[in-house]
Short mmCIF file of C-alpha atoms and ligand atoms in Angstrom, two decimals:
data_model
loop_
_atom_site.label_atom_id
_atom_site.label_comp_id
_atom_site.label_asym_id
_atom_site.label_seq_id
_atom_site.Cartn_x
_atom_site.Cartn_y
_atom_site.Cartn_z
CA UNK A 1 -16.68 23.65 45.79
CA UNK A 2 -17.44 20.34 43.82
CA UNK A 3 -16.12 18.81 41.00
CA UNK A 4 -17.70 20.78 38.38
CA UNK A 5 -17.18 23.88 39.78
CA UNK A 6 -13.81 25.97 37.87
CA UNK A 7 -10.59 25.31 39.68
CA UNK A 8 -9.21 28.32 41.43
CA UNK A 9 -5.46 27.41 40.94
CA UNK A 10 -3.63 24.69 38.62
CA UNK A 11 -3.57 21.50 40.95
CA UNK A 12 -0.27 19.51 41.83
CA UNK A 13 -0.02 16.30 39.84
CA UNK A 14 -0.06 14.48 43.05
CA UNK A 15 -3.45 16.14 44.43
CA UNK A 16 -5.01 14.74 41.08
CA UNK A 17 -3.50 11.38 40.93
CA UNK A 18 -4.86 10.87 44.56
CA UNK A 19 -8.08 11.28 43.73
CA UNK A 20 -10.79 8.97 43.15
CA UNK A 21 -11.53 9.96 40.08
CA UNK A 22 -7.75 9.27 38.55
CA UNK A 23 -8.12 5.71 40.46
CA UNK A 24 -9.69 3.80 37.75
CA UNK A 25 -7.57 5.86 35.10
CA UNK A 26 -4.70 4.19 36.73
CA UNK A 27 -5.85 1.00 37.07
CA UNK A 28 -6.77 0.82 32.99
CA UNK A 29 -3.61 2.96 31.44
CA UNK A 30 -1.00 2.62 34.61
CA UNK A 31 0.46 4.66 37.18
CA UNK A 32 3.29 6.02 34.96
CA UNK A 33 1.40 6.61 31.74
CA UNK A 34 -0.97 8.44 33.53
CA UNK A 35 1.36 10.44 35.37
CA UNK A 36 3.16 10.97 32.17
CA UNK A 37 -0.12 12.05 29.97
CA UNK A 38 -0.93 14.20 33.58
CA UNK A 39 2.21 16.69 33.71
CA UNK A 40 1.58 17.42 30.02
CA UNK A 41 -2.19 18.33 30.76
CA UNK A 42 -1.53 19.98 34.28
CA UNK A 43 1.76 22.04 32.34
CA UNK A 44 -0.88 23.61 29.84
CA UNK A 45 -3.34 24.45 32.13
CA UNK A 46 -0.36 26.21 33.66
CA UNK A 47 0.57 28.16 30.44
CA UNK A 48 -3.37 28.92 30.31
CA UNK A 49 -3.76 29.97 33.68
CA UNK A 50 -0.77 32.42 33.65
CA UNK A 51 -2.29 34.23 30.27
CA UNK A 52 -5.78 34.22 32.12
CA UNK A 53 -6.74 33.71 35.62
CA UNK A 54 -10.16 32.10 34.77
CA UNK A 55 -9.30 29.89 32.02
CA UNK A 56 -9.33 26.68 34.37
CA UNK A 57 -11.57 23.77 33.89
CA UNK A 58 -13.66 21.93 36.53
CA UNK A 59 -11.99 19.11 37.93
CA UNK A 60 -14.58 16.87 35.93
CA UNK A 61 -13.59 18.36 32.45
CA UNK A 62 -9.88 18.29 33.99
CA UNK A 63 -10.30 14.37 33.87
CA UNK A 64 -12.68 13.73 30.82
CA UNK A 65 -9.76 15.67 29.18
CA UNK A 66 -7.30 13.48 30.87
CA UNK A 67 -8.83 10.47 29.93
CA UNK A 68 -9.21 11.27 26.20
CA UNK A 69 -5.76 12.23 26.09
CA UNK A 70 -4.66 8.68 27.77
CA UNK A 71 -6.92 7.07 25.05
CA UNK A 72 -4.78 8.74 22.17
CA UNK A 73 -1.83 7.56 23.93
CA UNK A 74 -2.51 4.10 24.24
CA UNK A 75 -3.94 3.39 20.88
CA UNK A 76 -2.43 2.99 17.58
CA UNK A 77 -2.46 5.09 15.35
CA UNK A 78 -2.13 2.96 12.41
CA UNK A 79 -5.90 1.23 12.18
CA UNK A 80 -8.45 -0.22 9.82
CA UNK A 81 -10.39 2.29 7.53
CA UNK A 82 -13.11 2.34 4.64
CA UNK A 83 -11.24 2.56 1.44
CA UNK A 84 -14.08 3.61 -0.89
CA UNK A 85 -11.98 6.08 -2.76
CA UNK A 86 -12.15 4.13 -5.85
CA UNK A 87 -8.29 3.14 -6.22
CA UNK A 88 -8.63 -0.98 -5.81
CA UNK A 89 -4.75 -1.06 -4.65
CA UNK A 90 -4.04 2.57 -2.87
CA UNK A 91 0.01 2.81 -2.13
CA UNK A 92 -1.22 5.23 0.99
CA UNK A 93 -4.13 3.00 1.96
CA UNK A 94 -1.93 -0.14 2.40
CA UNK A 95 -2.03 -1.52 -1.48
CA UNK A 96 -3.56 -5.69 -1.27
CA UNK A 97 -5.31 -7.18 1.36
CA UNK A 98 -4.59 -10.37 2.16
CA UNK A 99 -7.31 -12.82 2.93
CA UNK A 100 -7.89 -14.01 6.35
CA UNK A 101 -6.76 -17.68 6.03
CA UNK A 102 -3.68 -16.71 5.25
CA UNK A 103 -3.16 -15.26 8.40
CA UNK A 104 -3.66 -18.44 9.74
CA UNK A 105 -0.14 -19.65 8.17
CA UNK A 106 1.61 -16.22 9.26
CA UNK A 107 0.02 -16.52 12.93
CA UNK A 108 1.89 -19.96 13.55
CA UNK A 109 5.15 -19.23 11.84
CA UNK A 110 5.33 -15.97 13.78
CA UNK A 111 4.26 -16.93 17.13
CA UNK A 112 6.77 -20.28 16.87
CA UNK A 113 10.08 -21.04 16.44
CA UNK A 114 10.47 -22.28 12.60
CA UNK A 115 13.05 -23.24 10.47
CA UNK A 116 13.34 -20.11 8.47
CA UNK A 117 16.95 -20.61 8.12
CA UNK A 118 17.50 -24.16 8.68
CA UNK A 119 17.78 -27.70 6.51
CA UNK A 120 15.93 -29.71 8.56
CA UNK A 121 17.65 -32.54 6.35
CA UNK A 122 20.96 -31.84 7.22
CA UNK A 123 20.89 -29.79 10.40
CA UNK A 124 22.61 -27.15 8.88
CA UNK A 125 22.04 -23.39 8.01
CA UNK A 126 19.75 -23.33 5.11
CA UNK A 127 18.15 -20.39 3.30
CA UNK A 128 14.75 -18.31 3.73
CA UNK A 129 14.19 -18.40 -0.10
CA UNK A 130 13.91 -21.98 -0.18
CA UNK A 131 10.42 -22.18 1.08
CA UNK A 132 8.71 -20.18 -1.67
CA UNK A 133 11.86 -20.29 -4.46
CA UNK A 134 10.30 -23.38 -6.43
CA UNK A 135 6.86 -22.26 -5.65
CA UNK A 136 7.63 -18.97 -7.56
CA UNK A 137 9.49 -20.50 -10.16
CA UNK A 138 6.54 -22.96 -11.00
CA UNK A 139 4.00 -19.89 -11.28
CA UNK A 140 6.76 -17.73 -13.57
CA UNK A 141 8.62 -20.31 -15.42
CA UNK A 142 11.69 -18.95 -14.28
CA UNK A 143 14.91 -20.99 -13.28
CA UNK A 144 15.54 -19.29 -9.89
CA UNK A 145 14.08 -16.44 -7.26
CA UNK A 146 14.50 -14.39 -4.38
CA UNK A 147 12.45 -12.43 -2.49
CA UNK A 148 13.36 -8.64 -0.82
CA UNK A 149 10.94 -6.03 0.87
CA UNK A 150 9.54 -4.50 -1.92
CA UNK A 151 10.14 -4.06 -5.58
CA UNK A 152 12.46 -0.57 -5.23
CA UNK A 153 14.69 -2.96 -3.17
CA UNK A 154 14.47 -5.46 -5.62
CA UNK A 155 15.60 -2.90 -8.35
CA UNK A 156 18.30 -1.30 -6.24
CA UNK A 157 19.55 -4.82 -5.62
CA UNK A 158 19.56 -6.07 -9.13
CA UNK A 159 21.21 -2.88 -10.16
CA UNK A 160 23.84 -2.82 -7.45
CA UNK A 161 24.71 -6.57 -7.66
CA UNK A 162 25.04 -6.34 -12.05
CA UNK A 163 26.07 -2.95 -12.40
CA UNK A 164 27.87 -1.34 -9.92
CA UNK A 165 30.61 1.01 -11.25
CA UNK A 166 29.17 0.42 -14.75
CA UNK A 167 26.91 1.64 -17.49
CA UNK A 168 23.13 0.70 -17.98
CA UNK A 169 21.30 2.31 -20.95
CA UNK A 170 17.33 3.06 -20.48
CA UNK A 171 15.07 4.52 -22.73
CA UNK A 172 14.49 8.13 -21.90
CA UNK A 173 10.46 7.14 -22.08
CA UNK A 174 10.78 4.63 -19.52
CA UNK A 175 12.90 6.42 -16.71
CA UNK A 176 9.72 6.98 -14.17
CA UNK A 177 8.72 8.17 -11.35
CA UNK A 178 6.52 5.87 -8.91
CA UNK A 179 4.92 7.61 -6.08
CA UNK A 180 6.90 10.42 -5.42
CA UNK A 181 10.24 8.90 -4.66
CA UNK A 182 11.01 5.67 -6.49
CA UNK A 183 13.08 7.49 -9.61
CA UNK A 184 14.89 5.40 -12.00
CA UNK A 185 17.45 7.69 -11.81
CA UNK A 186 17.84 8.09 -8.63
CA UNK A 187 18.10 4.32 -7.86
CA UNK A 188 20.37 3.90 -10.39
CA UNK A 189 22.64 6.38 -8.95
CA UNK A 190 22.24 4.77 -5.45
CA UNK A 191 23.23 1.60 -6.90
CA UNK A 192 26.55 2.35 -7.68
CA UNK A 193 25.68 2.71 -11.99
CA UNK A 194 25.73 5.17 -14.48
CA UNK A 195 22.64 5.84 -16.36
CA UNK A 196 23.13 6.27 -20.07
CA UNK A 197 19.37 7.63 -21.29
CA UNK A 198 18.67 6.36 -24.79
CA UNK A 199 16.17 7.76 -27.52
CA UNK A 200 13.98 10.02 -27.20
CA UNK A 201 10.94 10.64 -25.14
CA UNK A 202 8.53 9.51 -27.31
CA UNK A 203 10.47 7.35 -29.35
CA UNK A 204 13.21 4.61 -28.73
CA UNK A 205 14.75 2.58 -31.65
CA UNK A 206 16.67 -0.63 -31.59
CA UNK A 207 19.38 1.68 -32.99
CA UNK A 208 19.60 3.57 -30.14
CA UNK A 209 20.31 0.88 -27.63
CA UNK A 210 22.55 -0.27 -29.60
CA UNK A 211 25.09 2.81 -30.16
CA UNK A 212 24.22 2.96 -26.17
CA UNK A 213 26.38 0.00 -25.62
CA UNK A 214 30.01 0.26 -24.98
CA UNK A 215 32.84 -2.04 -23.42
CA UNK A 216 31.16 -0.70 -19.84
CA UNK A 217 27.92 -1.82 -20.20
CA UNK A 218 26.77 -4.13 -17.56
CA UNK A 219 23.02 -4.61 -19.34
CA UNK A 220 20.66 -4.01 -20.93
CA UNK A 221 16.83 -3.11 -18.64
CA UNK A 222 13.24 -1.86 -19.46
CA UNK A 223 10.91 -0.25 -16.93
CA UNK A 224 7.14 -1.09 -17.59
CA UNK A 225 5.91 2.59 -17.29
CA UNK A 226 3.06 1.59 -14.94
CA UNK A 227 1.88 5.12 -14.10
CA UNK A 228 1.56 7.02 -17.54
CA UNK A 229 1.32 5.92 -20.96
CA UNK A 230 3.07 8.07 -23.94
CA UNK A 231 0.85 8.22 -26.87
CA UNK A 232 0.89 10.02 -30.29
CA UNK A 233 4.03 9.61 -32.52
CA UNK A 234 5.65 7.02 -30.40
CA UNK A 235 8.32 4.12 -30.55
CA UNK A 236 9.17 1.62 -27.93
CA UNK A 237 11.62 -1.23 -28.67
CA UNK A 238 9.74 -4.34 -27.35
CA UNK A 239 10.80 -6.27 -24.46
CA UNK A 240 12.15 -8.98 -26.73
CA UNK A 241 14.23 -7.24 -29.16
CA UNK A 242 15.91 -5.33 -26.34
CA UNK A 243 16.41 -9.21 -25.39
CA UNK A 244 18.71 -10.23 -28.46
CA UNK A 245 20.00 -7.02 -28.57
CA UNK A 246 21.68 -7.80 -25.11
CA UNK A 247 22.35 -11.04 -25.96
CA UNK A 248 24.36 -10.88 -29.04
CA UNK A 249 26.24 -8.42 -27.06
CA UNK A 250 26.57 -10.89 -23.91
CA UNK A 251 25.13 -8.86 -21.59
CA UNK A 252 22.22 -9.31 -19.48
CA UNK A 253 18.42 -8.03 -19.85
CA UNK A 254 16.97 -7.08 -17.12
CA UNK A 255 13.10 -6.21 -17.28
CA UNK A 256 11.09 -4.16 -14.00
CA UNK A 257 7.26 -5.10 -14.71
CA UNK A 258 6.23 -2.75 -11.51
CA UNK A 259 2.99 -4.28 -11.22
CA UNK A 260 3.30 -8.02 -13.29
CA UNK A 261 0.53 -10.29 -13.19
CA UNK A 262 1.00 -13.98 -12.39
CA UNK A 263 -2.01 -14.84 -14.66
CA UNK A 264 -3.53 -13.32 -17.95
CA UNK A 265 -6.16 -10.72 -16.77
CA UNK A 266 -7.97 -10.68 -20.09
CA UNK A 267 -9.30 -14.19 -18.87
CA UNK A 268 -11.12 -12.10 -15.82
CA UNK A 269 -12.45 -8.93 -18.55
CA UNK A 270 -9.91 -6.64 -17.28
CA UNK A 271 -7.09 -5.42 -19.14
CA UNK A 272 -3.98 -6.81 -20.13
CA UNK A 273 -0.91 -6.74 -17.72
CA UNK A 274 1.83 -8.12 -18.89
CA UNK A 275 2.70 -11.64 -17.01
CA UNK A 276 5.94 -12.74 -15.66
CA UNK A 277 6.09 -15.47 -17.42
CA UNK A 278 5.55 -14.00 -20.98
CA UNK A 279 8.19 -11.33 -19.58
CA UNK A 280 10.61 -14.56 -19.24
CA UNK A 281 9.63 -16.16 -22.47
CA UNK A 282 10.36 -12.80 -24.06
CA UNK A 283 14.25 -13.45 -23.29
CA UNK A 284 14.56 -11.29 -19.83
CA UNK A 285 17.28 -12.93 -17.73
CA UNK A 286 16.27 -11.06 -14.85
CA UNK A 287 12.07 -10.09 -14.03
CA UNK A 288 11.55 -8.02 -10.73
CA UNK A 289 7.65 -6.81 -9.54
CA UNK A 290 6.27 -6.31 -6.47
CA UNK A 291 3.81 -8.39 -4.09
CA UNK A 292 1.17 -6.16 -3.18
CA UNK A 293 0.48 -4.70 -6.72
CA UNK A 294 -1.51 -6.91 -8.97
CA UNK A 295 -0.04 -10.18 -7.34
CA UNK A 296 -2.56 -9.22 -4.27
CA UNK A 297 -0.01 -10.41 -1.83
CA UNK A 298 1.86 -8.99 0.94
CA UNK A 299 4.50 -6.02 0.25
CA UNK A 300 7.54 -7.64 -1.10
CA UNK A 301 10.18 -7.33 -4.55
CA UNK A 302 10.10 -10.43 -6.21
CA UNK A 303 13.13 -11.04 -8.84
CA UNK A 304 13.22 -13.95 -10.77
CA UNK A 305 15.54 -15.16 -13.44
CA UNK A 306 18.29 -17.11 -14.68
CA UNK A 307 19.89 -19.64 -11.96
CA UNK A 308 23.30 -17.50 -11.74
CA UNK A 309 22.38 -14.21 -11.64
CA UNK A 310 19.89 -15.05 -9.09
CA UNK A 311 22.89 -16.48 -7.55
CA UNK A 312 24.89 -13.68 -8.20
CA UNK A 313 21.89 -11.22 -6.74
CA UNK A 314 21.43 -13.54 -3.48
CA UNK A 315 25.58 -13.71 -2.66
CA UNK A 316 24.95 -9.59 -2.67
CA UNK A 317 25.62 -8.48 0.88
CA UNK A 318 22.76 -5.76 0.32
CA UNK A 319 20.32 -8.70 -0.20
CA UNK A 320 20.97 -9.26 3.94
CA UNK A 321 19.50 -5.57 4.34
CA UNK A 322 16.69 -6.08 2.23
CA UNK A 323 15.64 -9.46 2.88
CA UNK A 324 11.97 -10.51 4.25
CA UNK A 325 10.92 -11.54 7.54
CA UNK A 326 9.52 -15.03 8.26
CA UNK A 327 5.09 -13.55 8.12
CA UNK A 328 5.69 -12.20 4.89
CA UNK A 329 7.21 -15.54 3.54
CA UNK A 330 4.05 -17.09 5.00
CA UNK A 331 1.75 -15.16 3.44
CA UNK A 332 3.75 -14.93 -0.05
CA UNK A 333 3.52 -19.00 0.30
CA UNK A 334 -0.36 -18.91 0.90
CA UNK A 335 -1.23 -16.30 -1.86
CA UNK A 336 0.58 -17.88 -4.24
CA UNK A 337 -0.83 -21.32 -3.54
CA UNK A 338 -3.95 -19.72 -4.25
CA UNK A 339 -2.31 -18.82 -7.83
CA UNK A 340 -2.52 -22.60 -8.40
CA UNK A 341 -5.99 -22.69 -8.59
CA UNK A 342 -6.71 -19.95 -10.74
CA UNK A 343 -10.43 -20.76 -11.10
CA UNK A 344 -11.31 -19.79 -7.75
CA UNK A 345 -8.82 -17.25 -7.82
CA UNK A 346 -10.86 -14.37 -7.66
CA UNK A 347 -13.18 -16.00 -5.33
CA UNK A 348 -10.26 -16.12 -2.71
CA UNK A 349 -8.20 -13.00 -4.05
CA UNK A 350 -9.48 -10.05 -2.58
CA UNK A 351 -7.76 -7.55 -5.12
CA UNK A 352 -8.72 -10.00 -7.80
CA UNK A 353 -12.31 -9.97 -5.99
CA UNK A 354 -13.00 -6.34 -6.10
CA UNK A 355 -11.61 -5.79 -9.73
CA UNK A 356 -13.85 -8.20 -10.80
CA UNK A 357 -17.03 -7.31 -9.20
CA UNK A 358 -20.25 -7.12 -11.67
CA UNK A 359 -21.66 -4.15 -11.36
CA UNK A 360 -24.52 -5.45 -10.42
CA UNK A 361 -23.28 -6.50 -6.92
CA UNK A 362 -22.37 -2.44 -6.89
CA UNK A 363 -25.42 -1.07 -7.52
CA UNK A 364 -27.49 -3.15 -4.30
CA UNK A 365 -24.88 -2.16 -2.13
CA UNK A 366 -25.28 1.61 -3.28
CA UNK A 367 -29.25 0.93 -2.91
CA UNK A 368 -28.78 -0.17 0.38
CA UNK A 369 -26.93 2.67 1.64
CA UNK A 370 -28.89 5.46 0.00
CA UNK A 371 -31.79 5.76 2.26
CA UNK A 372 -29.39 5.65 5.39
CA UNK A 373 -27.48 8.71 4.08
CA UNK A 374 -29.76 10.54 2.97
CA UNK A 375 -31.72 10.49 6.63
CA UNK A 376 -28.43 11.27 8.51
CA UNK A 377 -27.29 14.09 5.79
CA UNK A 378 -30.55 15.51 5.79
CA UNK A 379 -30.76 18.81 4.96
CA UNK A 380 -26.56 19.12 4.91
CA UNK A 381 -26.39 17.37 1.50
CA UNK A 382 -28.12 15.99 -1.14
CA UNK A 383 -27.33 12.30 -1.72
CA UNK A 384 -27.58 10.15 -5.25
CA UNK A 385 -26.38 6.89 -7.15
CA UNK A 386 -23.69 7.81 -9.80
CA UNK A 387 -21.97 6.03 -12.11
CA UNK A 388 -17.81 6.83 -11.96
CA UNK A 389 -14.59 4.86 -13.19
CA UNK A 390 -12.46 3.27 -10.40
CA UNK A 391 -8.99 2.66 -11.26
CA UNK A 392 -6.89 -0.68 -9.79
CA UNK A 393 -3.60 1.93 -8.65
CA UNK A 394 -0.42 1.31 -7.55
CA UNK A 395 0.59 1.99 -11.20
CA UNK A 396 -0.77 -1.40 -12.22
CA UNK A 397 -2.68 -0.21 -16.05
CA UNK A 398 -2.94 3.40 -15.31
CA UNK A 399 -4.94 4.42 -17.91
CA UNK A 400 -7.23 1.77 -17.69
CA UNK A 401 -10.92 2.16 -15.80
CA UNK A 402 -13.17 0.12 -14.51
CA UNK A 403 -17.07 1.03 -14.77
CA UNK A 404 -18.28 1.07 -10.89
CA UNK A 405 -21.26 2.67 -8.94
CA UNK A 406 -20.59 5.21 -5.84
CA UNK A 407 -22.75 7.33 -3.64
CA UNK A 408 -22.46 11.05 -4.65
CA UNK A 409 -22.76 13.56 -2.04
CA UNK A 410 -23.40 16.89 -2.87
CA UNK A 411 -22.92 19.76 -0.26
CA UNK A 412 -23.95 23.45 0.13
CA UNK A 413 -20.43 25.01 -0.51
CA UNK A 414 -16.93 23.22 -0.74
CA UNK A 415 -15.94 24.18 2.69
CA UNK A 416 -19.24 22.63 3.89
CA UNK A 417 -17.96 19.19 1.59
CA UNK A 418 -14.82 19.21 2.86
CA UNK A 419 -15.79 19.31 6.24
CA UNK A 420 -18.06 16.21 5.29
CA UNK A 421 -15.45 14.40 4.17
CA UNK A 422 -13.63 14.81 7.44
CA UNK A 423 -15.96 14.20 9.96
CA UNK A 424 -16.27 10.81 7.46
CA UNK A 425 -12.33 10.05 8.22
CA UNK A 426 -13.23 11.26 11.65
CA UNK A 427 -15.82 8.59 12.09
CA UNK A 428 -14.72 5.29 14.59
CA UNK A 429 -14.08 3.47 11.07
CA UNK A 430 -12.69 5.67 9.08
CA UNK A 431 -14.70 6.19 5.48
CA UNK A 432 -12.24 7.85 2.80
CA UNK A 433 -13.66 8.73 -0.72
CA UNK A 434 -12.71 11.27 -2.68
CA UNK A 435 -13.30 14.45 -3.76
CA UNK A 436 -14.44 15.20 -7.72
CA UNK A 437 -16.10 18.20 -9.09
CA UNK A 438 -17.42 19.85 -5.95
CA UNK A 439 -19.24 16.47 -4.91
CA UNK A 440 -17.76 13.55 -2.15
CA UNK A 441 -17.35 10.33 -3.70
CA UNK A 442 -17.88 6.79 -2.06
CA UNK A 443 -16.74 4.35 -4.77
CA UNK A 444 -18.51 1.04 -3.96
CA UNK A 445 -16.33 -1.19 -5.43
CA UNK A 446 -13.70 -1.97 -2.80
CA UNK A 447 -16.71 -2.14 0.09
CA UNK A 448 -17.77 -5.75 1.24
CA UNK A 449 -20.57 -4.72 3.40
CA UNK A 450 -22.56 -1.86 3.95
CA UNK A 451 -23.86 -2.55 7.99
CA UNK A 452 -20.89 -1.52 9.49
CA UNK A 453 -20.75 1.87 7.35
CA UNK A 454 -24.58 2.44 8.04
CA UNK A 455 -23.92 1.68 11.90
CA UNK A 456 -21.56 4.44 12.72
CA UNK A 457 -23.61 6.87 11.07
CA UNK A 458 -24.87 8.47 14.16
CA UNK A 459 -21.48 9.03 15.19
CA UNK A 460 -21.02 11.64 12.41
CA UNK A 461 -20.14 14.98 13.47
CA UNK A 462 -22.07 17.39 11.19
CA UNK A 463 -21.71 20.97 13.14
CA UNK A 464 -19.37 22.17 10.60
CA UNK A 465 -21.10 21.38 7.66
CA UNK A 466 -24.51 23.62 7.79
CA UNK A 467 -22.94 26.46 5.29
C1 PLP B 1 5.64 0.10 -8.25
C2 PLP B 1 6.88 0.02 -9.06
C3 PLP B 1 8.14 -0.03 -8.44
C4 PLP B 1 8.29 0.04 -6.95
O1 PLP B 1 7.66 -1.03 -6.33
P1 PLP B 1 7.30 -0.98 -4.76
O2 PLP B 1 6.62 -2.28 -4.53
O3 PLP B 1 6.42 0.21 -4.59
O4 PLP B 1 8.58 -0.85 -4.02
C5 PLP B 1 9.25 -0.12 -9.24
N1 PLP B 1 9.15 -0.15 -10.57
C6 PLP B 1 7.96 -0.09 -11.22
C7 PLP B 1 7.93 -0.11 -12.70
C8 PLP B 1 6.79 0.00 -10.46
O5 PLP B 1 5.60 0.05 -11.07
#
């Protein structure tokens, strides 16, 4: 019998591992891991074998199969892919990227001992916020900051630290929903308040907050409703009469941008965000948005505001739960130093990069992919230049689009596409696009450069999508 001959019986996990064959599987994965990955392989052959007597493999597919398996095992699972599905900051695609001299600053801080917590002054505990606080505060305006997580911890934090056991009134138009399970009213719950919904759907009046308020109110908040827009007969009560509404009453305002920008996007042709700063200037005592929205920066809650409720929020005993580690302070540091030279922001900026792109830039890297495509496709697909809309996500100006190129692939039936678009996410880089009226999508605008993409092509697997 030789090796590619069928087995007769399941072998013994020791007859294998003694072989030459599993020699050099041992000395790249280890004796245990490939003793563990072994029993599972050897137990279904097993399972096989007892349904039907010639089901084995030959000992060579035995370890071929083995060593794929021990591959799976030892790699991880979370890797770099092609996001060319035409969202700029995709909340399941890992939102911003950060650029790689920042990692330069997160490399040393995390591979060294540093004094996250510690006054080098005085020799004494000192605090994390310290290194980024007056950088933050410079960019914003603001008096004071602290950094969490991510901006639901920021919220839950605010909330819990101003308004536990008490009442906070939100217009019923603003209580969202942010990717499936950031609810205003859940959050609010979770942080110890009672919601009192104010208005109407479409419309909120001045009025309305203002019967809201009663001895229990802790404050007064507005959520930027970053993933929908209400339109038609509508009233919202703007950020800065909600403001002196709260403050003749003595309470607190307390405004969630989502999203906020650091910087005016109008300057860069895209649409207007509103800033932090402007947020501030419009009499918000409180301002919390997140890092890797529009701020292009790691994933983080930033909450900025008056010097004691910042105080208040930071003596919080939550805020130890939902604080940040020491490489997302470094990289929070180095994007927003890049915030202080906003002409070569979007030069440096990779989210402020790729939603700035001309669309000329676009349309050569759709030319230079065309002809590659359309050779491998062949006669799977048909393959063309389209013009589409890419949006910037994370609920950062929803409704807004931004006029992009993509490479259109058309197949012969949509279970033919969709198997397309798999073996794309099943190629060594992963290419995701997306799916629109019967055709697969590659939205151009978030690519940097189109040899890698072309590279891999011979890698795809196309058996499944002749029909
Ligand atoms: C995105 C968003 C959040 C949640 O922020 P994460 O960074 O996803 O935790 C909260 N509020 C608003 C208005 C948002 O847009």
């Amino acid at each position: 019998m030789t090796s590619s001959d069928s087995l007769e019986r399941p072998p013994s996990v020791d007859k294998i591992l003694s072989s030459d064959a599993a020699s050099h599987l041992i000395e790249r994965y280890g004796r245990s891991s490939v003793t563990q990955v072994l029993r599972a392989v050897l137990e279904s052959l097993r399972q096989a074998y007892k349904a039907d007597k010639n089901s084995l493999p030959s000992m060579d597919t035995l370890i071929q199969d083995l060593e794929l398996r021990l591959e799976e095992h030892a790699g991880f699972s979370l890797k770099r892919i092609l996001n060319l599905s035409g969202t700029v900051l995709h909340t399941n695609l890992g939102r911003a990227l950060l650029p790689q001299d920042v990692l330069n600053t997160v490399v040393e801080v995390a591979s060294n001992a540093t004094n996250l917590e510690y006054d080098l002054d005085s020799g004494k505990r000192g605090d994390r916020d310290t290194h980024i606080e007056s950088l933050i505060c410079n960019l914003t305006g603001a008096e004071a900051a602290t950094v969490v997580n991510n901006n639901a911890a920021a919220v839950l934090l605010v909330l819990n630290t101003l308004g536990h056991s008490k009442e906070v009134p939100v217009s019923r138009g603003e209580l969202v929903e942010i990717g499936g399970s950031f609810r205003i009213p859940e959050i609010m719950s979770r942080s110890g308040c009672t919601l009192v919904e104010v208005g109407a759907t479409n419309r909120t009046h001045l009025k309305d907050y203002r019967d809201a308020i009663s001895a229990n109110t802790a404050l007064l908040m507005k959520v930027h409703t970053s993933n929908y827009e209400i339109r038609g007969f509508t009233n919202e009560v703007s950020p800065s009469e909600v403001a002196n509404l709260a403050h003749d009453n003595n309470l607190p305002f307390v405004n969630d941008l989502g999203s906020g920008s650091l910087i005016d996007l109008t300057k860069f042709g895209l649409p207007d965000e509103p800033t932090v700063s402007s947020a501030i200037k419009a009499g918000a005592d409180v301002v919390t948005f997140s890092g890797d929205k529009l701020l292009g920066g790691p994933q983080a809650g930033i909450i900025v505001g008056t010097r004691q409720l910042i105080q208040e929020i930071k003596a919080n005993p939550m805020k130890r739960a939902l604080r940040v580690d020491k490489m997302t302070i470094a990289a929070l540091f180095e994007i927003l130093k890049l915030y202080e030279d906003p002409d070569r922001l979007a030069q440096h900026l990779p989210t402020l990069r790729f939603l700035t792109r001309p669309l000329e830039a676009l349309n050569t890297l759709a030319n230079n992919l065309l002809d590659p495509l359309s050779s491998t496709l062949g006669n799977y697909a048909e393959v063309s230049i389209v013009d589409v809309e890419s949006q910037i996500g994370s609920g950062s100006l929803p409704l807004e689009r931004l006029q992009s190129k993509a490479i259109c692939i058309k197949a012969k039936s949509d279970s033919a596409l969709r198997a397309l678009a798999a073996s794309f996410r099943g190629l060594p880089l992963p290419v995701i696009g997306r799916i629109h009226d019967g055709t697969l999508l590659f939205d151009l605008r978030t690519m940097e450069d189109t040899a890698e993409f072309i590279d891999q092509l011979n890698h795809l697997d196309l058996s499944e999508s002749t029909s």
